[in-house]
PDB file of C-alpha atoms in Angstrom:
ATOM      1  CA  UNK A   1     109.301 118.451  54.558  1.00 54.00           C
ATOM      2  CA  UNK A   2     111.616 117.611  57.431  1.00 53.00           C
ATOM      3  CA  UNK A   3     110.370 116.923  60.913  1.00 56.00           C
ATOM      4  CA  UNK A   4     112.419 118.381  63.698  1.00 57.00           C
ATOM      5  CA  UNK A   5     112.264 116.715  67.048  1.00 53.00           C
ATOM      6  CA  UNK A   6     113.089 118.519  70.190  1.00 57.00           C
ATOM      7  CA  UNK A   7     115.508 116.742  72.405  1.00 55.00           C
ATOM      8  CA  UNK A   8     114.298 116.695  75.955  1.00 54.00           C
ATOM      9  CA  UNK A   9     116.039 119.255  78.070  1.00 55.00           C
ATOM     10  CA  UNK A  10     118.472 117.591  80.461  1.00 52.00           C
ATOM     11  CA  UNK A  11     117.635 118.191  84.060  1.00 53.00           C
ATOM     12  CA  UNK A  12     120.545 119.142  86.284  1.00 53.00           C
ATOM     13  CA  UNK A  13     121.670 116.202  88.384  1.00 51.00           C
ATOM     14  CA  UNK A  14     120.790 116.599  92.015  1.00 49.00           C
ATOM     15  CA  UNK A  15     123.824 116.323  94.198  1.00 46.00           C
ATOM     16  CA  UNK A  16     123.120 114.950  97.629  1.00 45.00           C
ATOM     17  CA  UNK A  17     125.270 115.781 100.578  1.00 45.00           C
ATOM     18  CA  UNK A  18     126.776 112.775 102.356  1.00 47.00           C
ATOM     19  CA  UNK A  19     124.602 113.439 105.398  1.00 48.00           C
ATOM     20  CA  UNK A  20     121.460 113.213 103.265  1.00 46.00           C
ATOM     21  CA  UNK A  21     122.558 109.867 101.794  1.00 44.00           C
ATOM     22  CA  UNK A  22     123.151 108.409 105.261  1.00 47.00           C
ATOM     23  CA  UNK A  23     119.741 109.565 106.468  1.00 48.00           C
ATOM     24  CA  UNK A  24     118.083 107.885 103.493  1.00 48.00           C
ATOM     25  CA  UNK A  25     119.911 104.619 104.161  1.00 56.00           C
ATOM     26  CA  UNK A  26     119.290 104.585 107.903  1.00 52.00           C
ATOM     27  CA  UNK A  27     116.959 101.829 109.014  1.00 59.00           C
ATOM     28  CA  UNK A  28     115.120 101.688 112.284  1.00 63.00           C
ATOM     29  CA  UNK A  29     114.940 104.001 115.247  1.00 66.00           C
ATOM     30  CA  UNK A  30     118.244 104.987 116.832  1.00 68.00           C
ATOM     31  CA  UNK A  31     118.699 105.287 120.590  1.00 68.00           C
ATOM     32  CA  UNK A  32     121.554 106.784 122.569  1.00 78.00           C
ATOM     33  CA  UNK A  33     122.565 103.923 124.804  1.00 80.00           C
ATOM     34  CA  UNK A  34     125.763 102.737 126.452  1.00 90.00           C
ATOM     35  CA  UNK A  35     125.586  98.983 126.093  1.00 94.00           C
ATOM     36  CA  UNK A  36     128.725  97.023 127.068  1.00 97.00           C
ATOM     37  CA  UNK A  37     130.009  95.169 123.999  1.00 98.00           C
ATOM     38  CA  UNK A  38     132.968  93.044 122.969  1.00 98.00           C
ATOM     39  CA  UNK A  39     134.327  93.121 119.431  1.00 98.00           C
ATOM     40  CA  UNK A  40     136.547  90.318 118.162  1.00 98.00           C
ATOM     41  CA  UNK A  41     138.449  89.901 114.919  1.00 97.00           C
ATOM     42  CA  UNK A  42     141.434  88.053 113.537  1.00 94.00           C
ATOM     43  CA  UNK A  43     144.637  89.703 112.349  1.00 90.00           C
ATOM     44  CA  UNK A  44     146.332  88.471 109.184  1.00 88.00           C
ATOM     45  CA  UNK A  45     148.845  86.720 111.440  1.00 93.00           C
ATOM     46  CA  UNK A  46     145.997  84.632 112.878  1.00 92.00           C
ATOM     47  CA  UNK A  47     146.061  86.375 116.266  1.00 95.00           C
ATOM     48  CA  UNK A  48     142.570  86.977 117.727  1.00 96.00           C
ATOM     49  CA  UNK A  49     141.914  90.505 119.044  1.00 97.00           C
ATOM     50  CA  UNK A  50     139.235  91.049 121.712  1.00 97.00           C
ATOM     51  CA  UNK A  51     138.233  94.568 122.699  1.00 97.00           C
ATOM     52  CA  UNK A  52     135.725  95.669 125.341  1.00 97.00           C
ATOM     53  CA  UNK A  53     133.811  98.885 124.639  1.00 97.00           C
ATOM     54  CA  UNK A  54     130.466 100.630 125.090  1.00 95.00           C
ATOM     55  CA  UNK A  55     128.087 101.639 122.352  1.00 96.00           C
ATOM     56  CA  UNK A  56     127.141 105.272 121.886  1.00 95.00           C
ATOM     57  CA  UNK A  57     124.085 104.660 119.733  1.00 94.00           C
ATOM     58  CA  UNK A  58     122.165 101.473 118.936  1.00 93.00           C
ATOM     59  CA  UNK A  59     119.419 100.539 116.502  1.00 92.00           C
ATOM     60  CA  UNK A  60     117.969  97.148 115.533  1.00 91.00           C
ATOM     61  CA  UNK A  61     120.576  96.796 112.766  1.00 93.00           C
ATOM     62  CA  UNK A  62     123.783  97.854 114.516  1.00 95.00           C
ATOM     63  CA  UNK A  63     125.525 100.445 116.640  1.00 95.00           C
ATOM     64  CA  UNK A  64     128.129 103.164 116.882  1.00 96.00           C
ATOM     65  CA  UNK A  65     131.163 102.411 118.989  1.00 97.00           C
ATOM     66  CA  UNK A  66     134.513 104.108 119.700  1.00 95.00           C
ATOM     67  CA  UNK A  67     137.677 102.020 119.407  1.00 96.00           C
ATOM     68  CA  UNK A  68     141.375 102.837 119.571  1.00 95.00           C
ATOM     69  CA  UNK A  69     142.091 100.223 116.879  1.00 94.00           C
ATOM     70  CA  UNK A  70     142.351 101.346 113.258  1.00 94.00           C
ATOM     71  CA  UNK A  71     139.986  99.050 111.345  1.00 95.00           C
ATOM     72  CA  UNK A  72     139.187  99.347 107.633  1.00 95.00           C
ATOM     73  CA  UNK A  73     135.704  99.692 106.203  1.00 96.00           C
ATOM     74  CA  UNK A  74     133.996  96.384 105.410  1.00 96.00           C
ATOM     75  CA  UNK A  75     136.092  94.616 108.055  1.00 96.00           C
ATOM     76  CA  UNK A  76     134.190  91.693 109.579  1.00 97.00           C
ATOM     77  CA  UNK A  77     133.999  91.390 113.358  1.00 98.00           C
ATOM     78  CA  UNK A  78     132.085  89.392 115.947  1.00 98.00           C
ATOM     79  CA  UNK A  79     130.004  91.721 118.121  1.00 98.00           C
ATOM     80  CA  UNK A  80     128.823  90.532 121.533  1.00 97.00           C
ATOM     81  CA  UNK A  81     126.244  92.345 123.631  1.00 96.00           C
ATOM     82  CA  UNK A  82     127.832  91.536 126.999  1.00 96.00           C
ATOM     83  CA  UNK A  83     124.696  92.411 129.019  1.00 93.00           C
ATOM     84  CA  UNK A  84     122.510  90.006 126.984  1.00 93.00           C
ATOM     85  CA  UNK A  85     125.290  87.458 126.304  1.00 94.00           C
ATOM     86  CA  UNK A  86     124.282  87.562 122.616  1.00 94.00           C
ATOM     87  CA  UNK A  87     126.761  87.512 119.716  1.00 96.00           C
ATOM     88  CA  UNK A  88     126.335  88.354 116.060  1.00 97.00           C
ATOM     89  CA  UNK A  89     128.550  88.677 113.002  1.00 98.00           C
ATOM     90  CA  UNK A  90     128.987  92.328 112.025  1.00 98.00           C
ATOM     91  CA  UNK A  91     130.702  94.578 109.489  1.00 98.00           C
ATOM     92  CA  UNK A  92     132.326  98.011 109.827  1.00 97.00           C
ATOM     93  CA  UNK A  93     130.233 100.227 107.517  1.00 97.00           C
ATOM     94  CA  UNK A  94     131.278 103.735 108.608  1.00 97.00           C
ATOM     95  CA  UNK A  95     134.433 105.227 110.096  1.00 97.00           C
ATOM     96  CA  UNK A  96     135.038 108.727 111.416  1.00 96.00           C
ATOM     97  CA  UNK A  97     138.205 110.726 111.030  1.00 95.00           C
ATOM     98  CA  UNK A  98     140.674 110.032 113.794  1.00 93.00           C
ATOM     99  CA  UNK A  99     139.518 111.703 116.976  1.00 92.00           C
ATOM    100  CA  UNK A 100     141.809 114.267 118.667  1.00 91.00           C
ATOM    101  CA  UNK A 101     141.576 112.307 121.931  1.00 90.00           C
ATOM    102  CA  UNK A 102     142.571 109.085 120.067  1.00 89.00           C
ATOM    103  CA  UNK A 103     140.620 106.391 118.327  1.00 93.00           C
ATOM    104  CA  UNK A 104     137.804 106.362 115.790  1.00 96.00           C
ATOM    105  CA  UNK A 105     134.038 106.168 115.865  1.00 96.00           C
ATOM    106  CA  UNK A 106     132.685 103.216 113.888  1.00 97.00           C
ATOM    107  CA  UNK A 107     129.304 102.369 112.492  1.00 97.00           C
ATOM    108  CA  UNK A 108     128.883  98.633 112.924  1.00 97.00           C
ATOM    109  CA  UNK A 109     126.147  96.776 111.048  1.00 97.00           C
ATOM    110  CA  UNK A 110     124.870  93.419 112.296  1.00 96.00           C
ATOM    111  CA  UNK A 111     124.881  90.817 109.514  1.00 96.00           C
ATOM    112  CA  UNK A 112     121.715  88.914 110.505  1.00 91.00           C
ATOM    113  CA  UNK A 113     120.281  90.918 113.394  1.00 88.00           C
ATOM    114  CA  UNK A 114     117.812  89.541 115.886  1.00 86.00           C
ATOM    115  CA  UNK A 115     115.381  92.358 116.622  1.00 80.00           C
ATOM    116  CA  UNK A 116     115.907  91.859 120.384  1.00 86.00           C
ATOM    117  CA  UNK A 117     119.738  91.807 120.177  1.00 92.00           C
ATOM    118  CA  UNK A 118     120.078  94.925 122.351  1.00 91.00           C
ATOM    119  CA  UNK A 119     117.419  93.975 124.915  1.00 86.00           C
ATOM    120  CA  UNK A 120     115.855  97.407 124.389  1.00 73.00           C
ATOM    121  CA  UNK A 121     112.596  98.595 122.852  1.00 69.00           C
ATOM    122  CA  UNK A 122     113.718 100.209 119.612  1.00 60.00           C
TER     123      UNK A 122
END
């Protein structure tokens, strides 16, 4: 007498849209806020680039900023909150398509964020 075992029926894999993945990963409350910031990084030639900008959105772990410079994902920068005179190491974690009016939007994640980095209640 042979025993037949039923193989479990495979469930279809759920495909998540990119927007859903980002929402799941998002930490902390986001706030639309134009905070003056300075981003600094070194080129391969050793030249130091310093760029002044304003955030569009901030949260305790980073911000969104628009820059005219074409930076790659995972590029390390120094981010300074000019209003608070506070600096923190940061990494580019998201990049938009090039904007028609020039430049890119970047998601910038603080490496070791102080919860009061922005000087705002988040």
